[in-house]
Amino acid sequence: MQGISKRFLGVVALDNVGFQVGKGEVHALMGENGAGKSTLIKILTGIYQKDEGEIIFDGREISPKDALEAQHEGISTIYQELNLVLFQTVYENVFLGREPMKKGRVIDRKEMIRRSREVLDDMGIHIDVTMPLKSYSTAVQQMVAIARALTINAKLVVMDEPTSSLDTQEVEVLFGVIRKLVEKEVSVIFITHRLDEVFEIADRATVLKDGRLVGEFDVRELDQLKLVSHMIGREFSALERNKKDFDYNDAQTQVEVKDIYQGVRLNGIGIDIKKGEVLGLAGLLGSGRTELGRVIFGDLLPDEGEVFYYGKKQHFKQTEDAIKLGIGFCTEDRKVEGILPNLSVKENITLAMLPQISKFGVVSQKKQNEVVNKFIERLKVKTPSPNQIIKNLSGGNQQKALLARWLCMNPKLVIMDEPTRGIDVGAKAEIEALIQELAAQGISVLMISSEMAELERNCDRVVVMREGKKLAELKGAEIQQDTITEIIAKAHHDLSEEVAL
Ligand SMILES: Nc1ncnc2c1ncn2[C@@H]1O[C@H](COP(=O)(O)OP(=O)(O)OP(=O)(O)O)[C@@H](O)[C@H]1O
Ligand SMILES: [Mg+2]
């Protein structure tokens, strides 16, 4: 790609950017939130049209008008926001828009089922492809998107943050798939905010900043700090544990849940959260962490068990009940239940606090603007104006707006499900500092994260979960990413032995 420029109303998303990917190479595209990564690949894959520049693919100039045209050229894409149809079956999603036909223009379902099974099995994902996609976790859905890309027989596969909703084991599966692609001389463009992944999988890296090219680098000649310095344009020292020791002696218990059972996901779990504590929940996907958070938020009614808030037994029937008591919940799935895509940044931020700033049903514009401006600045949400439609923001900036929605409510407890998913390193440091600040003010945080390093840096206590039960609890200096990983891996190993027996 040469001399690529792209402007949106009020924003220069790309300014004269050059980008080259070699055959059979894994190329990481890096940069802060809003740097222009997604825009660049959307131009490559026909979603957006460039204002200037040219695209040369296999020695020939191309200018795909839409995704289908890019597909015909052999470019296949997995977008940051999954483009799948949840109520359709897995196999229908794999072949969405290019169903194989039998004679007489009838869709060949047998063939679709057979080939979907084949690709997914090959990836190590053994699921019933005739089930609706919505019956599976986000991670499995992600894998289906990848399977879809693979069946296109692409020469170039573009992945925009494919790992943000995967846990460590699933990332390994994905990397296995990428290595297989490379063996077949397929090229891969890989966008991620997880730096260690770049060093594990990529050969070269291109860094963008504010829509401009910073440079192209050989990954072997980089280290994490150098890479981050290129991304943020200044020296960067590693993310550090910035929390103080929590004093459990006279800590007040804020939330206590006892013997919670819910569906198949929660199997008799109990935890307590102290006022001003950052409590982490670790575990693999499907271990019940999110479900536990939802029970505390009144979003999921337990079949059995009790929830106490400051010693008083609660019967949350709906989330409003919990919100009234000062509990907030930042969801992990910003697309499905998080943002309202067609509303402005301002409306999205103040959504949950509207009752607080309204009188007789009329929203105080002055208060609304005050709050919004404060949090846009605080979280450095990159947007041309508070009135921008939120879906036009980059993925990471949408996530920040979502965090702002709950933080602006003066909550007493914030449940954060993967709070830094899709957020760049610089912003991550700021959000982590904010979490510590909240805790110091006596606001509790329940932090659900698949990133062990993030738990280590931020939590006073970590509860490790598996299959809806508490597996272990770590406190203070015991909280180390390797320890958590080991506990999870060991439990997993024990379980597979049980199954083998
Ligand atoms: N459709 C659009 N309309 C208006 N502005 C847009 C649109 N798409 C992107 N932008 C703006 O272009 C800039 C680059 O966005 P882009 O999504 O490419 O960033 P990114 O590098 O992918 O960031 P992230 O890591 O957060 O996903 C941002 O300022 C964004 O708000
Ligand atoms: Mg993006």
XYZ file of C-alpha atoms and ligand atoms in Angstrom:
533
model
C 0.000 0.000 0.000
C 1.535 3.330 -1.020
C 0.730 6.910 -0.091
C -2.615 5.981 1.453
C -4.684 8.855 2.841
C -8.168 8.796 4.286
C -10.200 11.589 5.870
C -13.459 11.414 7.756
C -15.482 14.424 8.797
C -13.237 16.239 11.271
C -10.580 13.498 11.349
C -7.544 12.638 9.261
C -7.498 8.900 9.835
C -4.551 8.167 7.515
C -2.009 10.539 6.088
C 0.260 9.268 3.322
C 0.855 5.828 4.823
C 2.976 3.146 3.183
C 2.662 -0.478 4.231
C 4.269 -3.635 2.832
C 3.684 -7.288 3.619
C 5.856 -10.051 2.227
C 4.616 -13.425 1.037
C 4.287 -15.986 3.839
C 5.055 -13.369 6.439
C 3.230 -12.559 9.670
C 3.124 -8.806 9.867
C 1.980 -7.015 13.008
C 0.227 -3.679 12.559
C 0.696 -1.693 15.749
C -0.307 1.636 17.235
C -2.348 3.357 19.903
C -6.134 3.462 19.925
C -7.251 5.568 17.000
C -3.879 5.388 15.214
C -5.550 4.238 11.998
C -4.894 0.478 11.981
C -8.458 -0.662 11.343
C -8.950 2.064 8.754
C -5.864 0.924 6.831
C -7.008 -2.673 6.638
C -10.574 -1.644 5.849
C -9.185 0.148 2.806
C -7.158 -2.914 1.873
C -10.212 -5.134 2.185
C -12.687 -2.914 0.360
C -14.792 -1.705 3.293
C -13.612 1.897 2.955
C -12.433 3.648 -0.201
C -9.110 5.472 -0.024
C -8.913 9.186 -0.793
C -5.385 8.854 -2.159
C -2.709 6.234 -2.778
C -2.535 2.828 -4.403
C -2.709 -0.824 -3.458
C -0.478 -3.322 -5.239
C -1.305 -6.984 -4.635
C 0.856 -9.710 -6.183
C 2.404 -7.130 -8.492
C -0.908 -5.771 -9.774
C -2.805 -2.659 -8.769
C -6.158 -3.429 -7.180
C -8.874 -1.243 -5.725
C -11.527 -3.450 -4.161
C -14.947 -1.771 -4.032
C -16.268 -4.100 -1.352
C -15.323 -7.079 0.797
C -16.458 -9.537 -1.844
C -14.113 -8.058 -4.428
C -11.239 -8.260 -1.962
C -12.164 -11.894 -1.328
C -11.983 -12.604 -5.045
C -8.446 -11.233 -5.022
C -7.605 -13.679 -2.237
C -7.783 -11.306 0.726
C -9.807 -12.548 3.631
C -10.597 -10.643 6.803
C -11.571 -11.125 10.397
C -12.849 -7.811 11.694
C -12.457 -6.310 15.125
C -16.217 -6.319 15.591
C -17.359 -9.763 14.565
C -19.641 -9.786 11.568
C -21.567 -12.934 12.231
C -25.236 -13.788 12.413
C -25.821 -15.175 15.868
C -29.134 -16.922 15.280
C -27.862 -18.814 12.250
C -25.989 -22.080 12.532
C -22.235 -22.347 12.782
C -21.931 -23.800 9.279
C -24.142 -21.099 7.755
C -21.863 -18.504 9.289
C -18.770 -20.178 7.894
C -20.191 -19.833 4.384
C -22.208 -16.644 4.848
C -22.685 -14.900 1.490
C -20.918 -17.564 -0.584
C -22.908 -20.740 -0.033
C -21.803 -23.654 -2.236
C -24.483 -24.535 -4.789
C -25.743 -27.839 -6.125
C -27.096 -28.123 -9.640
C -30.301 -26.158 -10.059
C -29.153 -23.349 -7.759
C -29.933 -25.142 -4.524
C -27.712 -24.498 -1.534
C -25.562 -27.542 -0.801
C -26.042 -27.865 2.969
C -24.345 -31.242 3.219
C -21.206 -29.825 1.679
C -21.363 -26.785 3.964
C -21.656 -28.988 7.032
C -18.880 -31.308 5.896
C -16.408 -28.556 5.112
C -17.200 -26.503 8.224
C -16.585 -29.567 10.348
C -13.334 -30.250 8.559
C -11.877 -26.762 9.042
C -12.984 -26.472 12.664
C -11.705 -29.950 13.519
C -8.443 -28.996 11.901
C -8.285 -26.007 14.236
C -8.943 -28.235 17.215
C -12.449 -26.877 17.776
C -14.845 -29.756 18.119
C -18.366 -28.381 18.173
C -21.730 -29.220 16.651
C -21.766 -27.072 13.515
C -25.527 -27.414 13.110
C -26.211 -25.499 16.339
C -26.980 -21.765 16.230
C -23.846 -19.709 16.696
C -25.326 -17.976 19.733
C -25.161 -21.200 21.729
C -21.380 -20.820 21.883
C -19.027 -18.475 23.730
C -17.486 -15.367 22.176
C -14.222 -17.281 21.857
C -15.802 -20.045 19.828
C -17.563 -17.416 17.730
C -14.171 -15.856 17.077
C -12.870 -19.227 15.938
C -15.835 -19.558 13.584
C -14.938 -16.198 12.061
C -11.433 -17.518 11.535
C -12.714 -20.777 10.040
C -14.741 -18.659 7.664
C -11.629 -16.793 6.584
C -9.732 -20.032 6.080
C -12.305 -21.626 3.774
C -11.837 -18.765 1.349
C -8.404 -20.134 0.341
C -6.911 -16.744 0.871
C -3.445 -15.574 -0.091
C -3.595 -12.951 2.635
C -5.521 -13.222 5.885
C -6.129 -10.020 7.815
C -6.907 -10.294 11.534
C -7.986 -7.220 13.484
C -7.530 -7.983 17.197
C -8.410 -11.651 16.858
C -7.122 -12.478 20.336
C -8.886 -9.851 22.400
C -11.660 -12.242 23.373
C -9.554 -15.387 23.643
C -7.880 -16.908 26.685
C -4.279 -18.130 26.731
C -5.081 -21.616 25.503
C -7.235 -20.410 22.665
C -4.580 -17.932 21.590
C -2.242 -20.913 21.234
C -4.804 -22.658 19.007
C -5.018 -19.544 16.858
C -1.237 -19.279 16.630
C -1.162 -22.910 15.523
C -3.561 -21.985 12.743
C -1.426 -18.999 11.754
C 1.701 -21.168 11.595
C -0.105 -23.601 9.305
C -1.085 -20.721 7.044
C 2.496 -19.516 6.870
C 3.664 -22.994 5.874
C 1.335 -22.684 2.901
C 2.951 -19.320 2.028
C -0.165 -17.409 3.063
C 0.577 -13.955 4.496
C -1.023 -12.716 7.684
C -1.643 -9.170 8.931
C -2.148 -9.245 12.653
C -3.397 -6.417 14.863
C -3.128 -6.725 18.627
C -2.623 -4.680 21.773
C -0.964 -7.596 23.557
C 2.722 -7.016 23.029
C 3.982 -10.470 23.936
C 1.933 -11.866 21.048
C 3.857 -9.752 18.564
C 7.094 -11.309 19.690
C 5.674 -14.797 19.610
C 4.075 -14.758 16.191
C 5.171 -11.823 14.017
C 8.186 -11.469 11.727
C 7.859 -7.775 11.038
C 5.916 -4.908 12.559
C 4.630 -1.643 11.146
C 3.815 1.099 13.634
C 1.283 3.879 13.030
C 0.732 6.955 15.144
C -2.040 9.540 14.638
C -2.623 8.315 11.104
C 1.046 8.534 10.100
C 3.650 5.886 9.484
C 6.261 5.706 12.257
C 8.263 2.908 10.671
C 8.623 -0.742 9.799
C 10.682 -2.965 12.048
C 12.158 -6.424 12.175
C 10.638 -7.945 15.312
C 13.914 -9.669 16.217
C 15.531 -6.274 16.540
C 12.835 -4.937 18.874
C 11.927 -5.441 22.482
C 8.663 -4.548 24.207
C 9.837 -1.208 25.550
C 11.259 -0.141 22.187
C 8.056 -1.127 20.445
C 5.925 0.840 22.906
C 8.197 3.852 22.589
C 7.623 3.806 18.823
C 3.875 3.555 19.393
C 3.509 6.393 21.861
C 6.334 8.520 20.503
C 8.269 8.799 23.756
C 10.207 6.646 26.186
C 8.090 4.237 28.134
C 8.927 2.352 31.288
C 7.214 -0.976 31.868
C 3.753 -1.167 33.405
C 4.240 -1.557 37.096
C 2.418 -2.765 40.103
C 1.250 0.508 41.557
C -0.968 -0.631 44.387
C -0.420 -0.351 48.086
C -0.884 -3.179 50.555
C -4.512 -3.536 51.486
C -5.246 -3.548 55.198
C -7.589 -6.444 55.922
C -7.645 -5.864 59.671
C -10.508 -3.445 59.898
C -11.758 -3.756 56.339
C -15.509 -3.662 56.014
C -17.178 -6.427 54.012
C -19.115 -4.867 51.194
C -20.431 -7.803 49.208
C -20.744 -11.380 50.240
C -22.151 -14.125 48.066
C -22.676 -17.617 49.457
C -23.131 -20.986 47.762
C -24.312 -19.629 44.462
C -25.657 -22.088 41.932
C -26.790 -20.906 38.519
C -27.507 -23.082 35.508
C -24.471 -25.092 34.512
C -22.011 -22.275 35.007
C -22.008 -21.604 38.783
C -21.624 -24.552 41.103
C -21.625 -23.427 44.702
C -19.286 -20.470 44.639
C -18.875 -17.985 47.444
C -16.735 -14.838 47.600
C -16.586 -11.642 49.591
C -15.421 -8.208 48.534
C -14.040 -5.705 51.048
C -14.721 -2.015 50.762
C -11.937 -0.390 48.737
C -10.458 -3.685 47.650
C -9.513 -4.695 44.125
C -10.579 -8.306 43.904
C -9.576 -10.251 40.809
C -11.341 -13.214 39.262
C -9.061 -15.486 37.268
C -9.899 -18.597 35.287
C -10.358 -19.840 31.769
C -13.266 -18.819 29.587
C -16.345 -20.658 30.747
C -15.137 -20.867 34.350
C -18.105 -18.772 35.466
C -16.367 -15.454 36.181
C -18.704 -13.327 34.091
C -21.764 -15.157 35.423
C -20.685 -14.470 39.001
C -20.316 -10.788 38.160
C -23.786 -10.788 36.646
C -25.311 -12.360 39.731
C -23.854 -9.560 41.871
C -25.180 -7.029 39.344
C -28.708 -8.475 39.469
C -28.495 -9.437 35.839
C -28.627 -13.163 36.447
C -30.874 -14.671 39.111
C -29.161 -17.465 41.012
C -31.005 -20.777 41.315
C -29.658 -21.119 44.830
C -27.517 -19.108 47.201
C -27.495 -15.702 48.837
C -26.164 -12.243 48.040
C -25.408 -9.780 50.853
C -24.587 -6.106 50.407
C -23.193 -4.430 53.523
C -24.568 -7.326 55.551
C -28.089 -7.004 54.213
C -29.534 -9.823 52.176
C -30.494 -8.751 48.670
C -32.953 -10.117 46.155
C -31.890 -8.357 42.989
C -34.541 -8.961 40.344
C -33.022 -6.676 37.724
C -29.912 -4.601 37.187
C -31.710 -1.390 38.212
C -31.895 -2.773 41.762
C -28.122 -3.115 41.883
C -27.464 0.197 40.124
C -29.560 1.979 42.768
C -27.224 0.632 45.431
C -24.188 1.940 43.548
C -23.071 -1.133 41.658
C -21.800 -0.705 38.094
C -20.887 -3.282 35.491
C -18.577 -2.724 32.514
C -19.381 -5.524 30.135
C -16.807 -7.523 28.206
C -18.951 -7.631 25.124
C -19.144 -4.045 24.053
C -20.841 -4.763 20.757
C -23.760 -6.846 21.952
C -24.713 -5.272 25.242
C -22.352 -2.391 25.704
C -22.504 0.553 23.372
C -25.523 1.935 21.566
C -23.806 2.273 18.189
C -25.976 4.983 16.661
C -26.008 7.318 19.652
C -23.366 9.907 20.399
C -20.377 9.497 22.663
C -22.090 11.843 25.102
C -25.317 9.839 25.223
C -23.409 6.607 25.610
C -21.401 7.921 28.546
C -24.336 9.379 30.455
C -26.776 6.563 29.774
C -26.711 4.980 33.216
C -26.557 8.270 35.127
C -29.474 10.022 33.411
C -31.805 9.536 36.403
C -29.167 11.206 38.607
C -28.992 14.362 36.487
C -32.642 14.684 35.508
C -35.450 16.576 37.160
C -39.056 15.817 36.217
C -37.733 13.829 33.262
C -35.671 16.707 31.913
C -31.936 16.107 31.618
C -29.710 18.938 32.805
C -27.606 19.693 29.740
C -25.111 21.593 31.802
C -24.445 18.696 34.165
C -24.383 16.232 31.289
C -21.751 18.254 29.432
C -19.671 18.705 32.565
C -19.545 14.998 33.291
C -18.894 14.045 29.690
C -16.062 16.518 29.205
C -14.463 15.476 32.455
C -14.398 11.802 31.552
C -13.391 12.296 27.933
C -10.378 14.135 29.248
C -9.740 11.783 32.139
C -9.736 8.649 30.004
C -8.328 10.444 26.941
C -11.190 9.291 24.716
C -10.120 10.239 21.214
C -13.144 11.795 19.496
C -13.582 14.930 17.378
C -16.487 15.955 19.633
C -18.784 14.535 22.348
C -21.516 14.529 19.720
C -19.710 12.082 17.421
C -21.700 8.896 16.765
C -19.915 6.318 18.879
C -19.591 3.631 16.200
C -17.213 5.979 14.342
C -14.726 5.845 17.190
C -11.886 3.348 17.088
C -12.492 0.120 19.031
C -10.348 1.071 22.008
C -11.974 4.451 22.333
C -15.431 2.874 22.427
C -14.197 0.725 25.284
C -13.010 3.809 27.167
C -16.419 5.464 26.718
C -18.026 2.375 28.174
C -15.786 2.544 31.231
C -16.702 6.204 31.606
C -20.387 5.279 31.693
C -19.970 3.492 35.010
C -17.209 5.568 36.526
C -19.204 8.794 36.175
C -21.967 7.405 38.395
C -19.981 7.605 41.614
C -20.317 3.883 42.112
C -19.506 2.014 45.322
C -18.549 -1.140 43.474
C -17.544 -1.485 39.841
C -17.497 -4.888 38.238
C -15.129 -4.768 35.276
C -15.210 -7.611 32.812
C -12.005 -7.493 30.757
C -11.692 -3.734 31.262
C -8.606 -3.225 29.126
C -9.621 -5.433 26.241
C -8.617 -3.671 23.025
C -7.007 -0.811 24.917
C -3.475 0.291 24.032
C -0.589 0.125 26.506
C -0.493 3.817 27.294
C -4.213 3.982 27.991
C -3.961 0.754 29.949
C -1.492 2.364 32.338
C -3.937 5.240 32.809
C -6.901 2.970 33.439
C -4.906 0.939 35.919
C -3.912 4.113 37.748
C -7.568 5.099 37.809
C -8.549 1.750 39.312
C -6.012 2.263 42.107
C -7.339 5.756 42.671
C -10.900 4.447 42.953
C -9.798 1.822 45.437
C -7.963 4.430 47.513
C -11.235 6.378 47.694
C -12.990 3.303 49.099
C -14.602 2.180 45.872
C -14.323 -1.552 45.355
C -13.446 -3.115 42.056
C -14.230 -6.654 40.972
C -11.833 -7.229 38.118
C -12.373 -10.081 35.704
C -9.388 -10.527 33.434
C -7.745 -13.102 31.235
C -4.475 -11.244 31.496
C -2.623 -12.609 34.476
C -0.127 -9.739 34.419
C -2.978 -7.286 34.758
C -4.323 -9.154 37.781
C -0.869 -9.243 39.336
C -0.386 -5.502 38.935
C -3.782 -4.450 40.229
C -5.371 -6.858 42.651
C -5.223 -7.099 46.423
C -6.690 -10.555 46.240
C -7.376 -12.986 43.409
C -9.931 -15.782 43.383
C -9.160 -18.459 40.816
C -12.251 -20.163 39.421
C -12.896 -23.329 37.521
C -16.259 -24.748 36.514
C -18.175 -22.338 38.672
C -16.260 -23.141 41.830
C -13.493 -21.500 43.785
C -10.222 -23.249 43.086
C -7.827 -21.072 45.042
C -7.426 -17.685 46.623
C -4.229 -15.627 46.530
C -3.425 -12.533 48.534
C -0.857 -9.722 48.251
C 2.592 -10.941 47.239
C 1.267 -14.430 46.453
C -0.433 -12.964 43.409
C 1.982 -13.701 40.585
C 1.050 -14.395 37.033
C 2.999 -17.642 36.902
C 1.338 -18.882 40.072
C -2.123 -18.184 38.694
C -1.280 -19.796 35.358
C 0.080 -22.861 37.149
C -3.017 -23.276 39.314
C -5.246 -23.095 36.264
C -3.050 -25.409 34.194
C -2.806 -27.963 36.980
C -6.560 -28.024 37.526
C -7.040 -28.449 33.814
C -4.560 -31.301 33.754
C -6.231 -33.024 36.724
C -9.553 -32.682 34.981
C -8.317 -34.245 31.746
C -6.936 -37.155 33.768
C -10.319 -37.588 35.418
C -11.912 -37.679 31.999
C -9.297 -40.128 30.710
C -10.057 -42.464 33.599
N -16.467 5.784 9.879
C -15.785 6.733 10.535
N -16.239 7.995 10.652
C -15.539 8.930 11.315
N -14.336 8.726 11.893
C -13.818 7.485 11.809
C -14.503 6.424 11.133
N -13.741 5.295 11.223
C -12.643 5.645 11.920
N -12.675 6.957 12.266
C -11.645 7.697 13.012
O -10.393 7.440 12.404
C -9.357 7.314 13.389
C -8.650 5.981 13.229
O -9.519 4.953 13.645
P -9.155 3.389 13.561
O -10.421 2.659 13.875
O -8.488 3.114 12.276
O -8.107 3.245 14.771
P -7.353 1.925 15.311
O -5.893 2.168 15.130
O -7.933 0.720 14.694
O -7.674 1.991 16.889
P -8.062 0.832 17.976
O -6.789 0.264 18.471
O -8.733 1.603 19.083
O -8.974 -0.139 17.323
C -10.035 7.495 14.729
O -9.858 8.816 15.143
C -11.500 7.209 14.435
O -12.338 7.900 15.323
Mg -9.110 -0.853 15.446
